[in-house]
Each structure stands twice: as structure tokens, then as C-alpha cells.
PDB file of C-alpha atoms in Angstrom:
ATOM      1  CA  ARG F   1      49.268  53.547 122.063  1.00  0.00           C
ATOM      2  CA  LYS F   2      49.464  54.999 118.494  1.00  0.00           C
ATOM      3  CA  GLU F   3      51.521  52.776 115.926  1.00  0.00           C
ATOM      4  CA  VAL F   4      53.425  55.982 115.001  1.00  0.00           C
ATOM      5  CA  GLU F   5      53.966  58.841 117.195  1.00  0.00           C
ATOM      6  CA  GLN F   6      55.328  62.287 116.617  1.00  0.00           C
ATOM      7  CA  ASP F   7      55.538  65.479 118.729  1.00  0.00           C
ATOM      8  CA  PRO F   8      53.059  67.615 116.916  1.00  0.00           C
ATOM      9  CA  GLY F   9      55.018  70.715 117.789  1.00  0.00           C
ATOM     10  CA  PRO F  10      54.727  73.525 116.541  1.00  0.00           C
ATOM     11  CA  PHE F  11      58.364  74.124 116.157  1.00  0.00           C
ATOM     12  CA  ASN F  12      59.246  77.760 115.616  1.00  0.00           C
ATOM     13  CA  VAL F  13      62.850  78.232 114.698  1.00  0.00           C
ATOM     14  CA  PRO F  14      64.794  81.174 113.181  1.00  0.00           C
ATOM     15  CA  GLU F  15      66.167  80.993 109.574  1.00  0.00           C
ATOM     16  CA  GLY F  16      69.412  79.190 109.571  1.00  0.00           C
ATOM     17  CA  ALA F  17      68.726  77.024 112.707  1.00  0.00           C
ATOM     18  CA  THR F  18      69.175  73.378 112.814  1.00  0.00           C
ATOM     19  CA  VAL F  19      66.048  71.394 113.967  1.00  0.00           C
ATOM     20  CA  ALA F  20      65.438  67.732 114.590  1.00  0.00           C
ATOM     21  CA  PHE F  21      62.175  65.712 114.723  1.00  0.00           C
ATOM     22  CA  ASN F  22      61.801  62.405 116.007  1.00  0.00           C
ATOM     23  CA  CYS F  23      59.250  59.696 115.606  1.00  0.00           C
ATOM     24  CA  THR F  24      58.668  56.615 117.475  1.00  0.00           C
ATOM     25  CA  TYR F  25      56.795  53.267 116.091  1.00  0.00           C
ATOM     26  CA  SER F  26      55.470  50.551 118.120  1.00  0.00           C
ATOM     27  CA  ASN F  27      55.564  47.629 115.528  1.00  0.00           C
ATOM     28  CA  SER F  28      58.963  46.050 115.805  1.00  0.00           C
ATOM     29  CA  ALA F  29      58.295  44.313 112.519  1.00  0.00           C
ATOM     30  CA  SER F  30      58.292  47.610 110.634  1.00  0.00           C
ATOM     31  CA  GLN F  31      60.575  47.372 107.599  1.00  0.00           C
ATOM     32  CA  SER F  32      60.422  50.623 105.745  1.00  0.00           C
ATOM     33  CA  PHE F  33      60.572  54.124 106.851  1.00  0.00           C
ATOM     34  CA  PHE F  34      59.863  57.449 105.228  1.00  0.00           C
ATOM     35  CA  TRP F  35      59.468  61.246 105.808  1.00  0.00           C
ATOM     36  CA  TYR F  36      56.785  63.094 103.874  1.00  0.00           C
ATOM     37  CA  ARG F  37      56.152  66.904 103.753  1.00  0.00           C
ATOM     38  CA  GLN F  38      52.799  68.419 103.791  1.00  0.00           C
ATOM     39  CA  ASP F  39      52.438  72.169 103.071  1.00  0.00           C
ATOM     40  CA  CYS F  40      49.348  73.950 104.577  1.00  0.00           C
ATOM     41  CA  ARG F  41      46.173  72.809 102.863  1.00  0.00           C
ATOM     42  CA  LYS F  42      48.149  70.661 100.337  1.00  0.00           C
ATOM     43  CA  GLU F  43      48.768  66.945  99.706  1.00  0.00           C
ATOM     44  CA  PRO F  44      51.657  65.195 101.364  1.00  0.00           C
ATOM     45  CA  LYS F  45      54.677  64.516  99.141  1.00  0.00           C
ATOM     46  CA  LEU F  46      57.662  62.123  99.699  1.00  0.00           C
ATOM     47  CA  LEU F  47      60.611  63.909 101.150  1.00  0.00           C
ATOM     48  CA  MET F  48      63.087  60.988 101.692  1.00  0.00           C
ATOM     49  CA  SER F  49      63.164  57.299 102.599  1.00  0.00           C
ATOM     50  CA  VAL F  50      65.102  56.441 105.572  1.00  0.00           C
ATOM     51  CA  TYR F  51      67.718  53.678 105.335  1.00  0.00           C
ATOM     52  CA  SER F  52      69.267  51.589 107.970  1.00  0.00           C
ATOM     53  CA  SER F  53      72.489  53.187 107.758  1.00  0.00           C
ATOM     54  CA  GLY F  54      71.182  56.689 107.736  1.00  0.00           C
ATOM     55  CA  ASN F  55      71.133  59.018 104.722  1.00  0.00           C
ATOM     56  CA  GLU F  56      71.457  62.606 103.595  1.00  0.00           C
ATOM     57  CA  ASP F  57      69.827  64.586 100.970  1.00  0.00           C
ATOM     58  CA  GLY F  58      71.345  68.083 101.072  1.00  0.00           C
ATOM     59  CA  ARG F  59      70.305  69.780 104.161  1.00  0.00           C
ATOM     60  CA  PHE F  60      68.244  66.820 105.331  1.00  0.00           C
ATOM     61  CA  THR F  61      69.458  63.913 107.264  1.00  0.00           C
ATOM     62  CA  ALA F  62      67.375  60.834 108.241  1.00  0.00           C
ATOM     63  CA  GLN F  63      68.407  58.372 110.779  1.00  0.00           C
ATOM     64  CA  LEU F  64      66.953  55.069 112.080  1.00  0.00           C
ATOM     65  CA  ASN F  65      67.324  53.390 115.216  1.00  0.00           C
ATOM     66  CA  ARG F  66      65.761  49.993 115.125  1.00  0.00           C
ATOM     67  CA  ALA F  67      66.715  49.095 118.600  1.00  0.00           C
ATOM     68  CA  SER F  68      64.909  52.058 120.177  1.00  0.00           C
ATOM     69  CA  GLN F  69      62.285  51.905 117.411  1.00  0.00           C
ATOM     70  CA  TYR F  70      62.612  55.613 116.363  1.00  0.00           C
ATOM     71  CA  ILE F  71      63.493  57.543 113.409  1.00  0.00           C
ATOM     72  CA  SER F  72      64.712  60.994 113.203  1.00  0.00           C
ATOM     73  CA  LEU F  73      64.791  64.025 110.548  1.00  0.00           C
ATOM     74  CA  LEU F  74      67.471  66.644 110.931  1.00  0.00           C
ATOM     75  CA  ILE F  75      67.167  69.847 108.916  1.00  0.00           C
ATOM     76  CA  ARG F  76      70.186  72.163 108.706  1.00  0.00           C
ATOM     77  CA  ASP F  77      70.415  75.638 107.910  1.00  0.00           C
ATOM     78  CA  SER F  78      66.621  75.990 107.732  1.00  0.00           C
ATOM     79  CA  LYS F  79      64.982  77.896 105.046  1.00  0.00           C
ATOM     80  CA  LEU F  80      61.572  79.782 105.164  1.00  0.00           C
ATOM     81  CA  SER F  81      60.445  77.385 102.474  1.00  0.00           C
ATOM     82  CA  ASP F  82      60.986  74.506 104.992  1.00  0.00           C
ATOM     83  CA  SER F  83      57.840  75.589 106.763  1.00  0.00           C
ATOM     84  CA  ALA F  84      55.578  72.557 106.622  1.00  0.00           C
ATOM     85  CA  THR F  85      54.304  69.553 108.463  1.00  0.00           C
ATOM     86  CA  TYR F  86      56.538  66.770 108.417  1.00  0.00           C
ATOM     87  CA  LEU F  87      54.858  63.095 108.515  1.00  0.00           C
ATOM     88  CA  CYS F  88      56.731  60.093 109.723  1.00  0.00           C
ATOM     89  CA  VAL F  89      55.589  57.018 107.681  1.00  0.00           C
ATOM     90  CA  VAL F  90      56.084  53.509 108.588  1.00  0.00           C
ATOM     91  CA  ARG F  91      55.611  50.203 106.573  1.00  0.00           C
ATOM     92  CA  SER F  92      55.366  46.801 108.146  1.00  0.00           C
ATOM     93  CA  SER F  93      56.271  43.802 106.181  1.00  0.00           C
ATOM     94  CA  GLY F  94      53.631  42.058 104.087  1.00  0.00           C
ATOM     95  CA  SER F  95      50.441  43.712 103.093  1.00  0.00           C
ATOM     96  CA  ALA F  96      50.660  46.771 100.954  1.00  0.00           C
ATOM     97  CA  ARG F  97      48.198  48.558 103.167  1.00  0.00           C
ATOM     98  CA  GLN F  98      50.515  48.848 106.051  1.00  0.00           C
ATOM     99  CA  LEU F  99      51.785  52.344 105.487  1.00  0.00           C
ATOM    100  CA  THR F 100      50.881  53.965 108.766  1.00  0.00           C
ATOM    101  CA  PHE F 101      51.198  57.833 109.068  1.00  0.00           C
ATOM    102  CA  GLY F 102      52.052  59.878 111.995  1.00  0.00           C
ATOM    103  CA  SER F 103      49.992  62.821 112.707  1.00  0.00           C
ATOM    104  CA  GLY F 104      52.734  65.231 111.731  1.00  0.00           C
ATOM    105  CA  THR F 105      55.185  67.686 113.271  1.00  0.00           C
ATOM    106  CA  GLN F 106      54.535  71.328 112.333  1.00  0.00           C
ATOM    107  CA  LEU F 107      57.678  73.480 111.413  1.00  0.00           C
ATOM    108  CA  THR F 108      57.549  77.205 111.070  1.00  0.00           C
ATOM    109  CA  VAL F 109      60.869  78.898 110.004  1.00  0.00           C
ATOM    110  CA  LEU F 110      60.833  82.508 110.979  1.00  0.00           C
ATOM    111  CA  PRO F 111      62.730  85.333 109.368  1.00  0.00           C
TER     112      PRO F 111
ATOM    113  CA  GLU N   1      51.966  65.567  83.373  1.00  0.00           C
ATOM    114  CA  ALA N   2      51.831  62.620  85.962  1.00  0.00           C
ATOM    115  CA  GLN N   3      49.065  63.309  88.403  1.00  0.00           C
ATOM    116  CA  VAL N   4      46.265  62.162  90.583  1.00  0.00           C
ATOM    117  CA  THR N   5      43.052  64.118  90.160  1.00  0.00           C
ATOM    118  CA  GLN N   6      40.292  64.239  92.750  1.00  0.00           C
ATOM    119  CA  ASN N   7      36.823  65.863  92.312  1.00  0.00           C
ATOM    120  CA  PRO N   8      35.111  67.640  93.995  1.00  0.00           C
ATOM    121  CA  ARG N   9      37.822  69.599  95.683  1.00  0.00           C
ATOM    122  CA  TYR N  10      35.266  71.132  98.087  1.00  0.00           C
ATOM    123  CA  LEU N  11      31.748  69.980  98.957  1.00  0.00           C
ATOM    124  CA  ILE N  12      29.131  70.876 101.485  1.00  0.00           C
ATOM    125  CA  THR N  13      26.234  68.472 101.694  1.00  0.00           C
ATOM    126  CA  VAL N  14      23.706  67.381 104.127  1.00  0.00           C
ATOM    127  CA  THR N  15      23.197  64.223 106.125  1.00  0.00           C
ATOM    128  CA  GLY N  16      22.023  61.331 104.110  1.00  0.00           C
ATOM    129  CA  LYS N  17      22.682  62.580 100.677  1.00  0.00           C
ATOM    130  CA  LYS N  18      24.669  60.148  98.815  1.00  0.00           C
ATOM    131  CA  LEU N  19      27.874  61.399  97.118  1.00  0.00           C
ATOM    132  CA  THR N  20      30.763  60.133  95.317  1.00  0.00           C
ATOM    133  CA  VAL N  21      34.330  61.581  95.195  1.00  0.00           C
ATOM    134  CA  THR N  22      36.101  60.666  92.039  1.00  0.00           C
ATOM    135  CA  CYS N  23      39.794  59.846  91.900  1.00  0.00           C
ATOM    136  CA  SER N  24      41.750  59.235  88.692  1.00  0.00           C
ATOM    137  CA  GLN N  25      45.503  58.624  88.124  1.00  0.00           C
ATOM    138  CA  ASN N  26      47.350  58.784  84.657  1.00  0.00           C
ATOM    139  CA  MET N  27      50.498  56.819  85.783  1.00  0.00           C
ATOM    140  CA  ASN N  28      49.200  53.361  85.246  1.00  0.00           C
ATOM    141  CA  HIS N  29      49.710  52.530  89.009  1.00  0.00           C
ATOM    142  CA  GLU N  30      48.446  49.333  90.200  1.00  0.00           C
ATOM    143  CA  TYR N  31      47.791  50.425  93.764  1.00  0.00           C
ATOM    144  CA  MET N  32      45.284  53.073  94.827  1.00  0.00           C
ATOM    145  CA  SER N  33      44.138  54.193  98.304  1.00  0.00           C
ATOM    146  CA  TRP N  34      41.813  56.525 100.031  1.00  0.00           C
ATOM    147  CA  TYR N  35      42.735  58.319 103.264  1.00  0.00           C
ATOM    148  CA  ARG N  36      41.014  60.801 105.506  1.00  0.00           C
ATOM    149  CA  GLN N  37      42.902  63.416 107.476  1.00  0.00           C
ATOM    150  CA  ASP N  38      41.679  64.978 110.725  1.00  0.00           C
ATOM    151  CA  PRO N  39      43.233  67.263 113.177  1.00  0.00           C
ATOM    152  CA  GLY N  40      45.453  65.229 115.708  1.00  0.00           C
ATOM    153  CA  LEU N  41      44.713  62.039 114.035  1.00  0.00           C
ATOM    154  CA  GLY N  42      46.820  62.166 110.909  1.00  0.00           C
ATOM    155  CA  LEU N  43      46.050  60.279 107.758  1.00  0.00           C
ATOM    156  CA  ARG N  44      43.939  57.157 108.239  1.00  0.00           C
ATOM    157  CA  GLN N  45      43.371  54.754 105.493  1.00  0.00           C
ATOM    158  CA  ILE N  46      39.672  54.092 104.424  1.00  0.00           C
ATOM    159  CA  TYR N  47      40.093  51.551 101.577  1.00  0.00           C
ATOM    160  CA  TYR N  48      42.754  50.453  99.170  1.00  0.00           C
ATOM    161  CA  SER N  49      43.083  48.692  95.890  1.00  0.00           C
ATOM    162  CA  MET N  50      45.772  46.517  94.726  1.00  0.00           C
ATOM    163  CA  ASN N  51      44.601  46.332  91.236  1.00  0.00           C
ATOM    164  CA  VAL N  52      41.324  46.080  89.174  1.00  0.00           C
ATOM    165  CA  GLU N  53      38.537  44.538  90.837  1.00  0.00           C
ATOM    166  CA  VAL N  54      40.640  44.004  94.010  1.00  0.00           C
ATOM    167  CA  THR N  55      39.807  46.250  97.002  1.00  0.00           C
ATOM    168  CA  ASP N  56      40.149  45.884 100.797  1.00  0.00           C
ATOM    169  CA  LYS N  57      39.383  47.767 103.949  1.00  0.00           C
ATOM    170  CA  GLY N  58      41.826  50.022 105.589  1.00  0.00           C
ATOM    171  CA  ASP N  59      41.531  51.236 109.164  1.00  0.00           C
ATOM    172  CA  VAL N  60      38.278  53.339 109.080  1.00  0.00           C
ATOM    173  CA  PRO N  61      36.177  51.708 106.189  1.00  0.00           C
ATOM    174  CA  GLU N  62      32.788  52.216 108.133  1.00  0.00           C
ATOM    175  CA  GLY N  63      30.324  54.248 105.998  1.00  0.00           C
ATOM    176  CA  TYR N  64      32.372  54.119 102.947  1.00  0.00           C
ATOM    177  CA  LYS N  65      32.370  52.071  99.741  1.00  0.00           C
ATOM    178  CA  VAL N  66      34.814  52.101  96.834  1.00  0.00           C
ATOM    179  CA  SER N  67      35.011  50.316  93.462  1.00  0.00           C
ATOM    180  CA  ARG N  68      37.873  49.662  90.962  1.00  0.00           C
ATOM    181  CA  LYS N  69      36.500  48.851  87.717  1.00  0.00           C
ATOM    182  CA  GLU N  70      39.307  50.416  85.854  1.00  0.00           C
ATOM    183  CA  LYS N  71      42.943  50.872  86.562  1.00  0.00           C
ATOM    184  CA  ARG N  72      42.851  54.556  86.415  1.00  0.00           C
ATOM    185  CA  ASN N  73      39.740  55.225  88.560  1.00  0.00           C
ATOM    186  CA  PHE N  74      38.920  54.675  92.262  1.00  0.00           C
ATOM    187  CA  PRO N  75      35.966  56.522  93.395  1.00  0.00           C
ATOM    188  CA  LEU N  76      34.996  56.893  97.119  1.00  0.00           C
ATOM    189  CA  ILE N  77      31.304  56.484  97.624  1.00  0.00           C
ATOM    190  CA  LEU N  78      29.470  57.729 100.878  1.00  0.00           C
ATOM    191  CA  GLU N  79      26.065  56.108 100.648  1.00  0.00           C
ATOM    192  CA  SER N  80      24.516  58.115 103.465  1.00  0.00           C
ATOM    193  CA  PRO N  81      26.960  60.687 104.775  1.00  0.00           C
ATOM    194  CA  SER N  82      27.028  61.808 108.459  1.00  0.00           C
ATOM    195  CA  PRO N  83      28.458  64.619 110.168  1.00  0.00           C
ATOM    196  CA  ASN N  84      31.604  62.646 111.449  1.00  0.00           C
ATOM    197  CA  GLN N  85      32.538  62.185 107.859  1.00  0.00           C
ATOM    198  CA  THR N  86      33.418  65.804 107.612  1.00  0.00           C
ATOM    199  CA  SER N  87      37.094  65.642 106.731  1.00  0.00           C
ATOM    200  CA  LEU N  88      39.784  66.205 104.215  1.00  0.00           C
ATOM    201  CA  TYR N  89      39.983  63.265 101.972  1.00  0.00           C
ATOM    202  CA  PHE N  90      42.944  62.212  99.939  1.00  0.00           C
ATOM    203  CA  CYS N  91      43.181  59.693  97.029  1.00  0.00           C
ATOM    204  CA  ALA N  92      46.789  58.219  96.393  1.00  0.00           C
ATOM    205  CA  SER N  93      48.371  55.920  94.097  1.00  0.00           C
ATOM    206  CA  SER N  94      51.593  54.096  93.638  1.00  0.00           C
ATOM    207  CA  ARG N  95      53.221  51.253  91.578  1.00  0.00           C
ATOM    208  CA  THR N  96      53.792  48.182  93.062  1.00  0.00           C
ATOM    209  CA  SER N  97      57.020  46.250  93.153  1.00  0.00           C
ATOM    210  CA  GLY N  98      58.082  42.898  94.181  1.00  0.00           C
ATOM    211  CA  GLY N  99      54.791  41.486  94.584  1.00  0.00           C
ATOM    212  CA  ALA N 100      52.243  42.637  97.258  1.00  0.00           C
ATOM    213  CA  THR N 101      54.266  45.756  98.409  1.00  0.00           C
ATOM    214  CA  ASN N 102      54.415  49.099  97.167  1.00  0.00           C
ATOM    215  CA  THR N 103      57.521  51.447  97.021  1.00  0.00           C
ATOM    216  CA  GLY N 104      56.550  53.725  99.817  1.00  0.00           C
ATOM    217  CA  GLU N 105      56.140  56.557  97.530  1.00  0.00           C
ATOM    218  CA  LEU N 106      52.561  57.378  97.378  1.00  0.00           C
ATOM    219  CA  PHE N 107      51.426  60.076  94.934  1.00  0.00           C
ATOM    220  CA  PHE N 108      48.519  62.155  96.393  1.00  0.00           C
ATOM    221  CA  GLY N 109      45.672  64.071  94.892  1.00  0.00           C
ATOM    222  CA  GLU N 110      45.116  67.688  96.048  1.00  0.00           C
ATOM    223  CA  GLY N 111      42.572  66.628  98.537  1.00  0.00           C
ATOM    224  CA  SER N 112      38.808  67.014  98.766  1.00  0.00           C
ATOM    225  CA  ARG N 113      37.407  68.884 101.659  1.00  0.00           C
ATOM    226  CA  LEU N 114      33.970  67.549 102.603  1.00  0.00           C
ATOM    227  CA  THR N 115      31.513  69.111 105.050  1.00  0.00           C
ATOM    228  CA  VAL N 116      28.496  67.208 106.132  1.00  0.00           C
ATOM    229  CA  LEU N 117      25.660  69.323 107.806  1.00  0.00           C
TER     230      LEU N 117
END
């Protein structure tokens, strides 16, 4: 079983739609959680951290469910520019190397 | 401008011909790391470095070497490349905080697409 699992998609949604991605992690000792965004053929970039109480950044909402070991990302009012691959990233306690990336969920927002 | 610079960006080589992918960051970051990205497998860590002269293996270190003689540079060396090392490679850096852990925000280079024939 992969440490971090995501539905690869692709998710094809119309502009203005609300879309949600889930990500599950297997290590219950995981401490920190993040969503990264990767545009086609580009490097990943941090989108947002995920806090225990959930957090929002504009149209983006991230939530964490420790009991079920999953995190989610909700995008409201999708824009064409949201088209990208979204990577779920989990960090366990201790060693700095334990940043584990999911394989990503591909989103295409259609006009 | 704060950045992580990798070179070359694209390379086609043949089996067994040693090559080095350079990585340099100008943010004075302690932590640097190399990843490879393959379809369906996501980003997998090859090696990382907590600081100068401190390096450690990631999840897929076989066939790779690294060195960290200076804080800003973290080259990736393929002594004898093989076709299964054909991949997209990313170097990344971050500052460390609170001891051994980083903040979770990694700054990535633009990637180096390597093809080994």
C-alpha cells in the first residue's frame, strides 16, 4: 500500500464548478500535511498547508481528518487557470526526509 | 530573485556515460534534496542533505551519488546511467526550522529531463 494515495483523475470540470480531491495516508504518525500544485511540465509549488482545524485560502479549502487519515482539497468557482495536477504531501515526525508525495490528481477546467 | 537552478534542463545520453546534474540555490537554505518523477509513481526522493557535508539516502538512491561541499550546490551524479534512470529530476531546497525538520515548503528547480538510451 502506498504511503500517500490519491485518485489520479483526470477530473474534467466546467468553469465555475466546485471540485474536491481526497488523499489518504497510511502512517498514523504523520504530523504535517500540504497541497502542492504542479502545472504541466513545470516544477511543483506549495499551494497551502493543511491545519488540523481546516483552513481556507480564497477559493481553496483544505481539511484534515486524522481519525480516517485523509486530507481534502476543495476548489470553489473553478477557473481555467486552476488546471493543474494537485499533489498531496505528508510529513511524518522526526527526520526531515519524510516528506512523502502522492502521485497527484489531474484537474482540467473546461470553458 | 530567489531560485533553484538546475542544469542541464534536457539531456539525452547513452548507457554507462557518467553525467552530473547540477543544482544551485541562492536562498541560503540548509536543506536540499533530489527527486525523480515518473508517471504513476509521483515524486520519489533520491538523496537529501541537511547541511554542508551531511547527506543521506532517500527512497530510491541506487545508481546515484551526491555531494554537498558548499551550501548552495548539491549536484546529482549518475556514475553509469542506465535506461531505468530515464526520468524527470527535480532538485529542491528549504530552510530548516526547529532542528531537524523543514517547514514543508520546498522550493523546486525547473526540472531536468534525462533520457538514457
